[in-house]
Amino acid sequence: MLEDINRDVYVRIQTDLLVVGDSIMTDRHHASNGNYEDDDPQNQIGGIIPAFPLSGWLRHGMEEAVQEYDGTACHPGEANANFMKDGVYDRDLHAGYHEKGACTDDPKENDGCIVFDLFGGFGGIPGKVMRRPIKFNPVRSSVDYTRGQAEGHYRRLNRNVVSRNRDDNREPLRNAEIDAVANIDGCWHLSFREMKPEFIGLLAEGIDFLDAHKTDFMHQLGGARNFGAGIVDCELINPLYVERELKRVFDRGKENTNAMDEKDRQWIKEYRPAFVDALEERIAEGP
Ligand SMILES: [Zn+2]
């Protein structure tokens, strides 16, 4: 079954608003020809959402999925790191985590737990899933979904903290500029350096978990979560689809073909359960 799955898989990501601090890279300088104005609604700016917040978000969803099958997940931080909060690491170890890398004596010989296997850890061990950034563009026809791109509209938001003193007439005390991308709809491209059936099982379960918990503060993506940013509808796009079918998912004018419906049926009835069984077995074997 695994031979029917491409090493490149795609997660559909839809969100009204995403804020990832100052780490959205835009091409506004290039696009504006020197006439860029922050607040001009005509700006057609594309850019890149880096993989770091996406990766942490996915990893957290996968850790929860592992824990739901009574496994423990690799902690993302080194045990001897200087955490800002005392006792936080030990507390996590009692709440479904094991110490980072405790699951393998020699990562070159032994893959460790599934989270370590996917995300890697100590220097030189890259992990077997490569997480790419998402390139976004406001012009739908310019978006190449097969390259892990998205439609998205960049805006620079201004946040003012104003004086509460009546005499000051709401004079700003502080101003912060925030990069945001609105109305994102597109693909996140993940590539497996090595394929294992349990990897696909965990990806499917982790993405379902994140979709079901999208409004939980813990499982929103990026910053400004108190303001409703980062609530993500996500879905693993059927890995059995070929490129043409992947594109069709994003074509508002077209419905699924019969072949796509048949692949959906196969995915739900045969493939996915087999991959989730492999996940359960891997977790039952221990970290
Ligand atoms: Zn581990």
GROMACS .gro file of C-alpha atoms and ligand atoms in nm:
model
  288
    1MET     CA    1   0.000   0.000   0.000
    2LEU     CA    2   0.282   0.234   0.090
    3GLU     CA    3   0.408   0.214  -0.267
    4ASP     CA    4   0.091   0.397  -0.380
    5ILE     CA    5   0.178   0.700  -0.169
    6ASN     CA    6   0.409   0.967  -0.297
    7ARG     CA    7   0.686   1.099  -0.072
    8ASP     CA    8   0.534   1.443  -0.119
    9VAL     CA    9   0.209   1.502   0.065
   10TYR     CA   10  -0.003   1.814   0.103
   11VAL     CA   11  -0.204   1.957   0.387
   12ARG     CA   12  -0.478   2.203   0.301
   13ILE     CA   13  -0.464   2.507   0.526
   14GLN     CA   14  -0.739   2.767   0.545
   15THR     CA   15  -0.745   3.052   0.791
   16ASP     CA   16  -0.898   3.400   0.803
   17LEU     CA   17  -0.599   3.553   0.973
   18LEU     CA   18  -0.245   3.449   1.053
   19VAL     CA   19   0.009   3.648   1.251
   20VAL     CA   20   0.361   3.516   1.281
   21GLY     CA   21   0.529   3.823   1.426
   22ASP     CA   22   0.799   3.979   1.220
   23SER     CA   23   0.890   3.660   1.049
   24ILE     CA   24   0.668   3.685   0.744
   25MET     CA   25   0.898   3.762   0.454
   26THR     CA   26   0.736   3.973   0.187
   27ASP     CA   27   0.838   4.065  -0.162
   28ARG     CA   28   0.691   4.417  -0.130
   29HIS     CA   29   1.017   4.594  -0.203
   30HIS     CA   30   1.054   4.406  -0.520
   31ALA     CA   31   0.689   4.442  -0.620
   32SER     CA   32   0.639   4.805  -0.531
   33ASN     CA   33   0.906   4.957  -0.747
   34GLY     CA   34   0.991   5.206  -0.476
   35ASN     CA   35   0.637   5.336  -0.434
   36TYR     CA   36   0.522   5.109  -0.161
   37GLU     CA   37   0.265   5.243   0.083
   38ASP     CA   38   0.183   5.019   0.377
   39ASP     CA   39  -0.187   5.088   0.381
   40ASP     CA   40  -0.269   5.092   0.012
   41PRO     CA   41  -0.534   4.825  -0.045
   42GLN     CA   42  -0.414   4.788  -0.401
   43ASN     CA   43  -0.091   4.636  -0.283
   44GLN     CA   44  -0.042   4.297  -0.432
   45ILE     CA   45   0.223   4.162  -0.212
   46GLY     CA   46   0.329   3.803  -0.188
   47GLY     CA   47   0.562   3.649   0.061
   48ILE     CA   48   0.665   3.350   0.260
   49ILE     CA   49   0.530   3.204   0.581
   50PRO     CA   50   0.830   3.032   0.737
   51ALA     CA   51   0.810   2.668   0.836
   52PHE     CA   52   0.898   2.718   1.205
   53PRO     CA   53   0.550   2.806   1.339
   54LEU     CA   54   0.390   2.552   1.105
   55SER     CA   55   0.626   2.279   1.220
   56GLY     CA   56   0.567   2.348   1.590
   57TRP     CA   57   0.192   2.350   1.534
   58LEU     CA   58   0.200   2.017   1.348
   59ARG     CA   59   0.434   1.860   1.599
   60HIS     CA   60   0.210   1.953   1.888
   61GLY     CA   61  -0.089   1.797   1.712
   62MET     CA   62   0.109   1.480   1.647
   63GLU     CA   63   0.227   1.462   2.009
   64GLU     CA   64  -0.135   1.474   2.122
   65ALA     CA   65  -0.224   1.199   1.876
   66VAL     CA   66   0.058   0.979   2.013
   67GLN     CA   67  -0.067   1.042   2.366
   68GLU     CA   68  -0.423   0.953   2.266
   69TYR     CA   69  -0.286   0.608   2.174
   70ASP     CA   70  -0.125   0.586   2.520
   71GLY     CA   71   0.224   0.659   2.400
   72THR     CA   72   0.462   0.923   2.524
   73ALA     CA   73   0.608   1.183   2.289
   74CYS     CA   74   0.960   1.314   2.270
   75HIS     CA   75   0.985   1.647   2.446
   76PRO     CA   76   1.083   1.917   2.197
   77GLY     CA   77   1.341   2.075   2.430
   78GLU     CA   78   1.671   1.951   2.569
   79ALA     CA   79   1.651   1.844   2.934
   80ASN     CA   80   1.940   2.074   3.028
   81ALA     CA   81   1.806   2.377   2.843
   82ASN     CA   82   1.750   2.695   3.036
   83PHE     CA   83   1.371   2.709   3.046
   84MET     CA   84   1.207   3.028   3.159
   85LYS     CA   85   0.984   2.851   3.406
   86ASP     CA   86   1.112   2.630   3.687
   87GLY     CA   87   1.005   2.270   3.694
   88VAL     CA   88   0.832   2.290   3.359
   89TYR     CA   89   1.030   2.008   3.205
   90ASP     CA   90   0.967   1.764   3.488
   91ARG     CA   91   0.602   1.852   3.485
   92ASP     CA   92   0.581   1.775   3.113
   93LEU     CA   93   0.753   1.440   3.171
   94HIS     CA   94   0.460   1.344   3.391
   95ALA     CA   95   0.210   1.457   3.129
   96GLY     CA   96   0.276   1.232   2.832
   97TYR     CA   97   0.632   1.322   2.736
   98HIS     CA   98   0.967   1.155   2.768
   99GLU     CA   99   1.298   1.333   2.777
  100LYS     CA  100   1.413   1.440   2.435
  101GLY     CA  101   1.613   1.159   2.278
  102ALA     CA  102   1.571   0.925   2.577
  103CYS     CA  103   1.408   0.686   2.331
  104THR     CA  104   1.734   0.612   2.147
  105ASP     CA  105   2.088   0.539   2.263
  106ASP     CA  106   2.238   0.605   1.926
  107PRO     CA  107   2.019   0.793   1.678
  108LYS     CA  108   2.235   0.674   1.390
  109GLU     CA  109   2.155   0.312   1.474
  110ASN     CA  110   1.810   0.332   1.623
  111ASP     CA  111   1.521   0.553   1.514
  112GLY     CA  112   1.380   0.623   1.861
  113CYS     CA  113   1.013   0.704   1.908
  114ILE     CA  114   0.801   0.810   1.613
  115VAL     CA  115   0.817   1.181   1.702
  116PHE     CA  116   1.196   1.171   1.719
  117ASP     CA  117   1.203   0.969   1.398
  118LEU     CA  118   0.998   1.235   1.217
  119PHE     CA  119   1.138   1.553   1.366
  120GLY     CA  120   1.494   1.457   1.451
  121GLY     CA  121   1.679   1.599   1.740
  122PHE     CA  122   2.044   1.620   1.817
  123GLY     CA  123   2.284   1.768   1.569
  124GLY     CA  124   2.313   1.582   1.244
  125ILE     CA  125   1.983   1.395   1.279
  126PRO     CA  126   1.744   1.587   1.057
  127GLY     CA  127   1.424   1.388   1.105
  128LYS     CA  128   1.242   1.219   0.822
  129VAL     CA  129   0.976   1.474   0.740
  130MET     CA  130   1.085   1.790   0.568
  131ARG     CA  131   0.862   2.089   0.646
  132ARG     CA  132   0.867   2.362   0.388
  133PRO     CA  133   0.766   2.725   0.410
  134ILE     CA  134   0.445   2.830   0.238
  135LYS     CA  135   0.475   3.085  -0.037
  136PHE     CA  136   0.164   3.301  -0.063
  137ASN     CA  137   0.033   3.528  -0.332
  138PRO     CA  138  -0.283   3.741  -0.344
  139VAL     CA  139  -0.348   3.653  -0.706
  140ARG     CA  140  -0.513   3.313  -0.715
  141SER     CA  141  -0.414   3.239  -1.072
  142SER     CA  142  -0.047   3.280  -0.974
  143VAL     CA  143  -0.064   3.022  -0.697
  144ASP     CA  144   0.093   2.685  -0.773
  145TYR     CA  145  -0.069   2.446  -0.526
  146THR     CA  146   0.149   2.158  -0.640
  147ARG     CA  147   0.450   2.348  -0.506
  148GLY     CA  148   0.297   2.403  -0.166
  149GLN     CA  149   0.171   2.755  -0.220
  150ALA     CA  150  -0.134   2.943  -0.100
  151GLU     CA  151  -0.355   3.233  -0.182
  152GLY     CA  152  -0.307   3.492   0.092
  153HIS     CA  153  -0.335   3.867   0.142
  154TYR     CA  154  -0.059   4.045   0.327
  155ARG     CA  155  -0.138   4.343   0.545
  156ARG     CA  156   0.059   4.547   0.789
  157LEU     CA  157  -0.156   4.607   1.094
  158ASN     CA  158  -0.104   4.894   1.332
  159ARG     CA  159  -0.178   4.848   1.695
  160ASN     CA  160  -0.199   5.153   1.915
  161VAL     CA  161  -0.196   5.157   2.290
  162VAL     CA  162  -0.360   5.487   2.378
  163SER     CA  163  -0.363   5.699   2.687
  164ARG     CA  164  -0.664   5.648   2.913
  165ASN     CA  165  -0.642   5.998   3.049
  166ARG     CA  166  -0.934   6.208   2.925
  167ASP     CA  167  -0.712   6.513   2.871
  168ASP     CA  168  -0.493   6.323   2.628
  169ASN     CA  169  -0.772   6.258   2.376
  170ARG     CA  170  -0.662   5.900   2.310
  171GLU     CA  171  -0.313   6.007   2.224
  172PRO     CA  172  -0.106   5.699   2.134
  173LEU     CA  173   0.144   5.590   2.397
  174ARG     CA  174   0.292   5.313   2.194
  175ASN     CA  175   0.257   5.187   1.842
  176ALA     CA  176   0.332   4.839   1.715
  177GLU     CA  177   0.328   4.724   1.358
  178ILE     CA  178   0.230   4.366   1.297
  179ASP     CA  179   0.264   4.159   0.982
  180ALA     CA  180  -0.043   3.954   0.905
  181VAL     CA  181  -0.171   3.739   0.623
  182ALA     CA  182  -0.546   3.721   0.571
  183ASN     CA  183  -0.772   3.478   0.387
  184ILE     CA  184  -0.518   3.204   0.341
  185ASP     CA  185  -0.619   2.903   0.139
  186GLY     CA  186  -0.359   2.669   0.007
  187CYS     CA  187  -0.126   2.379   0.046
  188TRP     CA  188   0.149   2.301   0.288
  189HIS     CA  189   0.399   2.071   0.122
  190LEU     CA  190   0.562   1.803   0.335
  191SER     CA  191   0.820   1.559   0.200
  192PHE     CA  192   0.922   1.236   0.363
  193ARG     CA  193   1.292   1.155   0.332
  194GLU     CA  194   1.196   0.801   0.412
  195MET     CA  195   0.850   0.649   0.408
  196LYS     CA  196   0.696   0.437   0.680
  197PRO     CA  197   0.326   0.351   0.700
  198GLU     CA  198   0.304   0.481   1.058
  199PHE     CA  199   0.427   0.823   0.943
  200ILE     CA  200   0.123   0.864   0.720
  201GLY     CA  201  -0.098   0.728   1.000
  202LEU     CA  202   0.035   0.986   1.244
  203LEU     CA  203   0.010   1.269   0.993
  204ALA     CA  204  -0.355   1.185   0.925
  205GLU     CA  205  -0.437   1.157   1.297
  206GLY     CA  206  -0.240   1.468   1.393
  207ILE     CA  207  -0.407   1.683   1.128
  208ASP     CA  208  -0.751   1.556   1.231
  209PHE     CA  209  -0.670   1.641   1.592
  210LEU     CA  210  -0.565   1.993   1.498
  211ASP     CA  211  -0.877   2.047   1.290
  212ALA     CA  212  -1.098   1.928   1.576
  213HIS     CA  213  -0.915   2.155   1.825
  214LYS     CA  214  -0.865   2.457   1.601
  215THR     CA  215  -1.019   2.703   1.846
  216ASP     CA  216  -0.818   2.577   2.146
  217PHE     CA  217  -0.565   2.839   2.242
  218MET     CA  218  -0.297   2.570   2.252
  219HIS     CA  219  -0.360   2.455   1.898
  220GLN     CA  220  -0.397   2.779   1.711
  221LEU     CA  221  -0.117   2.874   1.477
  222GLY     CA  222   0.121   3.167   1.523
  223GLY     CA  223   0.058   3.476   1.735
  224ALA     CA  224  -0.235   3.705   1.820
  225ARG     CA  225  -0.440   3.407   1.930
  226ASN     CA  226  -0.639   3.610   2.177
  227PHE     CA  227  -0.761   3.808   1.879
  228GLY     CA  228  -0.879   3.512   1.678
  229ALA     CA  229  -0.574   3.473   1.458
  230GLY     CA  230  -0.444   3.129   1.369
  231ILE     CA  231  -0.770   2.935   1.375
  232VAL     CA  232  -0.689   2.690   1.101
  233ASP     CA  233  -0.913   2.456   0.907
  234CYS     CA  234  -0.677   2.182   0.801
  235GLU     CA  235  -0.709   1.861   0.611
  236LEU     CA  236  -0.468   1.606   0.474
  237ILE     CA  237  -0.531   1.609   0.101
  238ASN     CA  238  -0.589   1.254  -0.017
  239PRO     CA  239  -0.235   1.125  -0.079
  240LEU     CA  240  -0.367   0.904  -0.359
  241TYR     CA  241  -0.447   1.207  -0.574
  242VAL     CA  242  -0.225   1.284  -0.870
  243GLU     CA  243  -0.112   1.639  -0.943
  244ARG     CA  244  -0.406   1.724  -1.168
  245GLU     CA  245  -0.649   1.612  -0.896
  246LEU     CA  246  -0.467   1.813  -0.632
  247LYS     CA  247  -0.513   2.126  -0.842
  248ARG     CA  248  -0.880   2.046  -0.887
  249VAL     CA  249  -0.934   2.057  -0.510
  250PHE     CA  250  -0.868   2.432  -0.530
  251ASP     CA  251  -1.072   2.499  -0.840
  252ARG     CA  252  -1.395   2.652  -0.713
  253GLY     CA  253  -1.563   2.595  -1.044
  254LYS     CA  254  -1.510   2.220  -1.048
  255GLU     CA  255  -1.631   1.929  -0.845
  256ASN     CA  256  -1.451   1.605  -0.767
  257THR     CA  257  -1.421   1.368  -1.059
  258ASN     CA  258  -1.554   1.014  -1.022
  259ALA     CA  259  -1.195   0.894  -1.003
  260MET     CA  260  -1.134   1.129  -0.708
  261ASP     CA  261  -1.446   1.006  -0.531
  262GLU     CA  262  -1.327   0.651  -0.579
  263LYS     CA  263  -0.985   0.742  -0.437
  264ASP     CA  264  -1.153   0.906  -0.138
  265ARG     CA  265  -1.345   0.586  -0.076
  266GLN     CA  266  -1.027   0.378  -0.097
  267TRP     CA  267  -0.843   0.616   0.129
  268ILE     CA  268  -1.109   0.606   0.399
  269LYS     CA  269  -1.188   0.235   0.379
  270GLU     CA  270  -0.850   0.078   0.313
  271TYR     CA  271  -0.544   0.298   0.323
  272ARG     CA  272  -0.598   0.520   0.620
  273PRO     CA  273  -0.705   0.240   0.859
  274ALA     CA  274  -0.399   0.034   0.757
  275PHE     CA  275  -0.167   0.328   0.824
  276VAL     CA  276  -0.332   0.402   1.157
  277ASP     CA  277  -0.293   0.033   1.253
  278ALA     CA  278   0.078   0.066   1.177
  279LEU     CA  279   0.088   0.373   1.400
  280GLU     CA  280  -0.079   0.186   1.686
  281GLU     CA  281   0.170  -0.098   1.652
  282ARG     CA  282   0.467   0.137   1.652
  283ILE     CA  283   0.340   0.313   1.962
  284ALA     CA  284   0.264  -0.018   2.137
  285GLU     CA  285   0.626  -0.124   2.080
  286GLY     CA  286   0.728   0.155   2.314
  287PRO     CA  287   0.925   0.473   2.266
  288ZN      ZN  288   1.143   1.010   2.177
   0.00000   0.00000   0.00000
